[in-house]
mmCIF file of C-alpha atoms in Angstrom:
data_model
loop_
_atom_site.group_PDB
_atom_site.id
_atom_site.type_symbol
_atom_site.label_atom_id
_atom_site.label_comp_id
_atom_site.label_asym_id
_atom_site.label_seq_id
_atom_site.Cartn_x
_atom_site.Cartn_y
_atom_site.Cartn_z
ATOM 1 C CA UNK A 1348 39.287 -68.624 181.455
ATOM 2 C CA UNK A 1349 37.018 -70.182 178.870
ATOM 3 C CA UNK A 1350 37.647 -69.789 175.207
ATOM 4 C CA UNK A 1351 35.012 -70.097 172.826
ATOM 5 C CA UNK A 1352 34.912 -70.494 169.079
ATOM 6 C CA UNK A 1353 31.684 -69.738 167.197
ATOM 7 C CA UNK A 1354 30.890 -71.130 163.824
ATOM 8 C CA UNK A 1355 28.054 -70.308 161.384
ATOM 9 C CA UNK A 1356 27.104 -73.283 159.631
ATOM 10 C CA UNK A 1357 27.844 -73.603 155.859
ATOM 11 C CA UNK A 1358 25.736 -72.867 153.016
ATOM 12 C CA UNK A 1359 22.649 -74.719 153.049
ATOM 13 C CA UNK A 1360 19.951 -75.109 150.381
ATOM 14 C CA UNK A 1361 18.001 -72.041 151.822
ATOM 15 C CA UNK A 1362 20.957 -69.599 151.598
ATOM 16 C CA UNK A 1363 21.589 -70.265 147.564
ATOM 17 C CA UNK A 1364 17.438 -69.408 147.042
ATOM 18 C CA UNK A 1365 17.491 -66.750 149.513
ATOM 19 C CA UNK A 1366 14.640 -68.939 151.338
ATOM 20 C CA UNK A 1367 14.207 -67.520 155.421
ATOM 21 C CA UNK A 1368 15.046 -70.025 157.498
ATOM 22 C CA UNK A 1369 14.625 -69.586 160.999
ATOM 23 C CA UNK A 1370 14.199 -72.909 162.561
ATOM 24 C CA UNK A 1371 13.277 -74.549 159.267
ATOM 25 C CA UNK A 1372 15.112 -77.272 158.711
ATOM 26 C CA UNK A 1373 17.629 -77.329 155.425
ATOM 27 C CA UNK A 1374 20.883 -79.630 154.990
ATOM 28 C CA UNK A 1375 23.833 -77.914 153.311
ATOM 29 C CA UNK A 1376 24.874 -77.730 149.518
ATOM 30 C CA UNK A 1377 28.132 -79.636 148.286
ATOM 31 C CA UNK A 1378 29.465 -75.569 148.588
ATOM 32 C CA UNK A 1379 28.479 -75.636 152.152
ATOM 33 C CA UNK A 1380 30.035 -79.427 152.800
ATOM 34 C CA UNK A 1381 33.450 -77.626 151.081
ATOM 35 C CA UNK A 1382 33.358 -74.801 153.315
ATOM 36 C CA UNK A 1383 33.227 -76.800 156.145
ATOM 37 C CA UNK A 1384 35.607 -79.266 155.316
ATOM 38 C CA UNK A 1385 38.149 -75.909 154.633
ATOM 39 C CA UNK A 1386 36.557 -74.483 157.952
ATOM 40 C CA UNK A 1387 37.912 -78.066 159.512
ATOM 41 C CA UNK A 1388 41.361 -78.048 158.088
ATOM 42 C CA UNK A 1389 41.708 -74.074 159.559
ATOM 43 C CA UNK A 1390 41.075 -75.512 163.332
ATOM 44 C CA UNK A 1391 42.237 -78.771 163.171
ATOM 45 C CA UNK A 1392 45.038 -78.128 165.170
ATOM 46 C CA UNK A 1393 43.582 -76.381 167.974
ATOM 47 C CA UNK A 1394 42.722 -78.840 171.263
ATOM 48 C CA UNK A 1395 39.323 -78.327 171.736
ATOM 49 C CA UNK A 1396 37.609 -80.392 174.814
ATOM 50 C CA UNK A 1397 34.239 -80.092 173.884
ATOM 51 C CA UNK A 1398 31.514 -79.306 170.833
ATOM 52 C CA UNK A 1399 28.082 -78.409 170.467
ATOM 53 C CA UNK A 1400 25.823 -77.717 167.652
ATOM 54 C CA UNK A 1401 22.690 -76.561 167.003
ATOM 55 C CA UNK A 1402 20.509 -79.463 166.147
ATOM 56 C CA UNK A 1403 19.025 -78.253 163.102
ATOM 57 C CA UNK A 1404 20.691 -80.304 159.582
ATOM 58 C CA UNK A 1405 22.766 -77.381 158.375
ATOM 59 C CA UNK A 1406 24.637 -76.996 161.701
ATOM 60 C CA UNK A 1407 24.936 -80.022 163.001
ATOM 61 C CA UNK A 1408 26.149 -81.275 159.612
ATOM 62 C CA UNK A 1409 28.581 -78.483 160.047
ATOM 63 C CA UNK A 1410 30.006 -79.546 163.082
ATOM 64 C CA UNK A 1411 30.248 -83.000 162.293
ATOM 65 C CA UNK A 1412 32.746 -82.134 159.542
ATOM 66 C CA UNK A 1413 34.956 -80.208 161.570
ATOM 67 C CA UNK A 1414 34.859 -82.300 164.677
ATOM 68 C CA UNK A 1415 36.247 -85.193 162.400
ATOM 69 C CA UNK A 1416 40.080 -84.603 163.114
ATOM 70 C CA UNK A 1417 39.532 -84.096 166.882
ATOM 71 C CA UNK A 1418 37.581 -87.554 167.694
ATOM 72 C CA UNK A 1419 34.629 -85.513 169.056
ATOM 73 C CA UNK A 1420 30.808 -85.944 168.383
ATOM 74 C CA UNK A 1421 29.024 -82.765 168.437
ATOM 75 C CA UNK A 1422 26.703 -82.311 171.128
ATOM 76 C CA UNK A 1423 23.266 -81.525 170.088
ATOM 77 C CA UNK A 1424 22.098 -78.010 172.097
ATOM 78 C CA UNK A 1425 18.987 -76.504 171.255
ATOM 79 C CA UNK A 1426 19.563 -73.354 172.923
ATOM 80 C CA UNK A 1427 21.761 -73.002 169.850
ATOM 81 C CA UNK A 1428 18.930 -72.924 167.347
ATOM 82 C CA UNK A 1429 18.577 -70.080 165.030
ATOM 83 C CA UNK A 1430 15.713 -67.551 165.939
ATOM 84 C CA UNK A 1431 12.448 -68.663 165.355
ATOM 85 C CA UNK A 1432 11.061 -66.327 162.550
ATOM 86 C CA UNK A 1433 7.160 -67.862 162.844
ATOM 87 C CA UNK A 1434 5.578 -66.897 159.397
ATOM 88 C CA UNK A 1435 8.406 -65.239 157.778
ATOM 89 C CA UNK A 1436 9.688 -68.864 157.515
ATOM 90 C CA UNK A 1437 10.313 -71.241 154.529
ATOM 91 C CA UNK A 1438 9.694 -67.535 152.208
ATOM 92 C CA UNK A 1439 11.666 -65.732 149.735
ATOM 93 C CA UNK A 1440 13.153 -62.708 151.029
ATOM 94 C CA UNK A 1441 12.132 -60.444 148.863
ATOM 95 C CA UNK A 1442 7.983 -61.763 149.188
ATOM 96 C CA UNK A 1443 9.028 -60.799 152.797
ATOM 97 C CA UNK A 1444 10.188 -57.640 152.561
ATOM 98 C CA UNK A 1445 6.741 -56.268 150.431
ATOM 99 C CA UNK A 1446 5.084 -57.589 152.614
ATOM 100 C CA UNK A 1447 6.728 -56.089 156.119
ATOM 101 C CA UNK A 1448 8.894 -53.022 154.285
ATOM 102 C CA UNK A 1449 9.986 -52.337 157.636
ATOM 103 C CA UNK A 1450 12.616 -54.795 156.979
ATOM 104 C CA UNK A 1451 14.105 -52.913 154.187
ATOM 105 C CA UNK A 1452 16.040 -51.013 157.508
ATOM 106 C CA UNK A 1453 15.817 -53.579 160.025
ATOM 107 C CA UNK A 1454 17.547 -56.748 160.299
ATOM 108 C CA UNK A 1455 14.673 -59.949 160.005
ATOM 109 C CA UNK A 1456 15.694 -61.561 163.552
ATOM 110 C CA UNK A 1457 15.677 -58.615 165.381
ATOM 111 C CA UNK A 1458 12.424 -57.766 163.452
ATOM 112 C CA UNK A 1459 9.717 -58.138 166.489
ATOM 113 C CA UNK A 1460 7.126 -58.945 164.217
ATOM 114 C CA UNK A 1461 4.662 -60.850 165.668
ATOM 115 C CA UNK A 1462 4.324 -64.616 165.847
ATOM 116 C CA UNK A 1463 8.531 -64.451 165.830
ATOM 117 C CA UNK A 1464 10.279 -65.751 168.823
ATOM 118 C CA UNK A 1465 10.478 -63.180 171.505
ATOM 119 C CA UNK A 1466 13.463 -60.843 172.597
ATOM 120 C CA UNK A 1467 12.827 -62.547 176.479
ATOM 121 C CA UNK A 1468 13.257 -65.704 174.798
ATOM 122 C CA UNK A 1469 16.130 -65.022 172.987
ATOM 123 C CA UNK A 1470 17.951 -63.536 175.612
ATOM 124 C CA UNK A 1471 17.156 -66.493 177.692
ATOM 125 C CA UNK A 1472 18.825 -68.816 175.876
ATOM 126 C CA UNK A 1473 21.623 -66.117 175.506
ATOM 127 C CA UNK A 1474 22.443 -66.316 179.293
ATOM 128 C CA UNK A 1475 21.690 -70.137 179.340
ATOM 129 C CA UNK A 1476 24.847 -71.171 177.175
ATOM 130 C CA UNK A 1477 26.818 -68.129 178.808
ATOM 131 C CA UNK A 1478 26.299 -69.760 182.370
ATOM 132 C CA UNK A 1479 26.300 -73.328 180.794
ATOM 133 C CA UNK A 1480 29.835 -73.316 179.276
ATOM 134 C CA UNK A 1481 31.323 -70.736 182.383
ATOM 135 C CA UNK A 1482 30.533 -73.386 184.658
ATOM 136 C CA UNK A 1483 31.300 -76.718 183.018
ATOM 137 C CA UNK A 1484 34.237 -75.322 180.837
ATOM 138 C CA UNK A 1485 36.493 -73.200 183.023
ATOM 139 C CA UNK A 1486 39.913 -73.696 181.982
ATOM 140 C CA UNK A 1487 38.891 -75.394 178.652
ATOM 141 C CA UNK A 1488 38.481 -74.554 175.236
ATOM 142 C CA UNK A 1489 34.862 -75.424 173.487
ATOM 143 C CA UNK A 1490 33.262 -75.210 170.064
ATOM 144 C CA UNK A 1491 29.465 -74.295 169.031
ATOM 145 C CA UNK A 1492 28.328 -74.387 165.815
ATOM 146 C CA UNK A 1493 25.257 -71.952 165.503
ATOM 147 C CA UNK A 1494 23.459 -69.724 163.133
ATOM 148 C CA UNK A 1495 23.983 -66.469 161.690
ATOM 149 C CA UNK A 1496 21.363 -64.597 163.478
ATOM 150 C CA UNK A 1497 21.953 -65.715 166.614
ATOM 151 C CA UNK A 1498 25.577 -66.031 166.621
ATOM 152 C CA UNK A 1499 25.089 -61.994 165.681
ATOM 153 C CA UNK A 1500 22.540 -61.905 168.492
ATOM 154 C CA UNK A 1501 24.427 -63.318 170.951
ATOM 155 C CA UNK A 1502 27.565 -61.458 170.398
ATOM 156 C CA UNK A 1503 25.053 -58.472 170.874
ATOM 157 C CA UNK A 1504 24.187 -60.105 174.178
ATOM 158 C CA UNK A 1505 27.827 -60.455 175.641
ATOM 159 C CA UNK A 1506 27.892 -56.143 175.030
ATOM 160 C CA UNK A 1507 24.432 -55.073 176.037
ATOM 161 C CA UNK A 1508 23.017 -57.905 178.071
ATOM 162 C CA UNK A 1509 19.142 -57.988 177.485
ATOM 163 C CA UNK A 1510 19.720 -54.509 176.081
ATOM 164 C CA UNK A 1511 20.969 -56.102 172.616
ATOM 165 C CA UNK A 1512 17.533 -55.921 170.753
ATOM 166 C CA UNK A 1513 18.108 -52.237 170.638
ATOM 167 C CA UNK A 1514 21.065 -52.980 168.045
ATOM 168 C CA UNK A 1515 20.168 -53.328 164.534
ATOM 169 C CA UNK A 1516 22.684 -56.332 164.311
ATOM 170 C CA UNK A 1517 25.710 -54.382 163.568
ATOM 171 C CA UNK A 1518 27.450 -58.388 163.045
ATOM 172 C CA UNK A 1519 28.293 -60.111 159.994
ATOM 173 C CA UNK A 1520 28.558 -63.624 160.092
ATOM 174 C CA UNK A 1521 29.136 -65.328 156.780
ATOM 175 C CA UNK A 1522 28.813 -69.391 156.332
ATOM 176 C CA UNK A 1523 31.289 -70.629 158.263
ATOM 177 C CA UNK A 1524 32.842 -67.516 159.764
ATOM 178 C CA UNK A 1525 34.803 -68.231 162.963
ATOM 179 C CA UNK A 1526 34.358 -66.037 165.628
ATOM 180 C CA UNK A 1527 36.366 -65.737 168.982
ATOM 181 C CA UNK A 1528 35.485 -65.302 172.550
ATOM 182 C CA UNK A 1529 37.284 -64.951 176.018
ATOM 183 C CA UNK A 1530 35.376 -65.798 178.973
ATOM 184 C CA UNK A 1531 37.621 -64.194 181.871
ATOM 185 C CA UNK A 1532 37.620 -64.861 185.386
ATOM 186 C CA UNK A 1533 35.375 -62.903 186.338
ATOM 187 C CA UNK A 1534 33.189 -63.934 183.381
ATOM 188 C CA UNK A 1535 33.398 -60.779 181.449
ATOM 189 C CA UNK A 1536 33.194 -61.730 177.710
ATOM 190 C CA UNK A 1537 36.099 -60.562 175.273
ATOM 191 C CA UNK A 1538 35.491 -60.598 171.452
ATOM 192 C CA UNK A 1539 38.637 -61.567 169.793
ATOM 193 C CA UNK A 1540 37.569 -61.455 166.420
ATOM 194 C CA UNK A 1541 34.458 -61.747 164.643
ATOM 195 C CA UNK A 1542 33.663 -63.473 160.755
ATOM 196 C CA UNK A 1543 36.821 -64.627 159.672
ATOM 197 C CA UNK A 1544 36.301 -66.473 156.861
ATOM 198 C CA UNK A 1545 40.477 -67.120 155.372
ATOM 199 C CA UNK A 1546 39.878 -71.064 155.209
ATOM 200 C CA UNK A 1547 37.610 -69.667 152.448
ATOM 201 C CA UNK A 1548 40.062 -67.629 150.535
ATOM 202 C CA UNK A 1549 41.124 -71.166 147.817
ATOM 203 C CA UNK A 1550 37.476 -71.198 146.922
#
């Protein structure tokens, strides 16, 4: 059995101006450095054998921070990246959302819209990790800082395989919400939890 925690990174300078982000590259906010020092005192005393991050600023920086007490280095993955969001990145939300008001009802990285990275593509690197950390990792327990989108995405993926893009992200992930996975024997995923964020209740 593989277990599997996944991490959203912490609040970066995008999140506080509601800025799109995709694969844009922001660093985190002294709020988002606090959450993931809190994130890192909630899991310090779990044995994990291995990390990896995605390598954009605001996750990597993430995992760095809660690595610290286990003597790891994140391991840069880019298969963790968020999804690519082509020209809705580096915008305001709301400038986005007059000018595709489809997204009013449908979540932005599930969107489609042209020029946005494609559901093959995503699904791709879904099953890339999945066999990745089956087959170096049996036995072991890992860490991967991500994104929100695709953490959602990919949680989508374990339930529907390539199917998932028919789900209008039904998955919350907050800035450094922990989420749990069981990789069986057989390789059938179980979600323990999803988006808990208690390290964050003393803020």
């Amino acid at each position: 059995m593989t277990t599997l925690y996944l991490i959203r990174h912490g609040q970066s300078t995008a999140n506080i101006k509601h800025i799109i982000q995709g694969q844009s590259d922001y660093p985190l906010t002294a709020l988002g450095e606090k959450q993931a020092s809190l994130a890192a005192k909630y899991l310090k005393n779990i044995k994990l054998d291995a990390v990896y991050a995605s390598d954009l600023s605001r996750a990597y920086q993430t995992a760095d921070m809660i690595t610290e007490p286990h003597a790891l280095k994140p391991q840069p993955e880019e298969d963790l990246r968020e999804v690519f969001l082509g020209p809705l990145q580096g915008r305001a939300r709301a400038s986005v959302v007059k000018d595709y008001p489809e997204l009013n009802h449908r979540s932005f990285v599930t969107s489609g819209i042209p020029g946005t990275e494609t559901f093959d593509s995503i699904s791709m690197r879904c099953l890339n990790l999945v066999q990745k950390w089956q087959r170096d990792h049996q036995g072991e327990t890992i860490m991967a800082v991500s994104h929100g989108g695709f953490i959602s995405i990919f949680l989508m993926y374990l339930i529907a395989g390539d199917g998932w893009h028919h789900w209008n992200r039904p998955f919350l992930i907050e800035n450094t919400g922990i989420t749990k996975v069981y990789f069986d024997e057989m390789g059938q995923a179980k979600i323990h939890f999803s988006n808990n964020t208690s390290h964050l209740e003393e803020l």
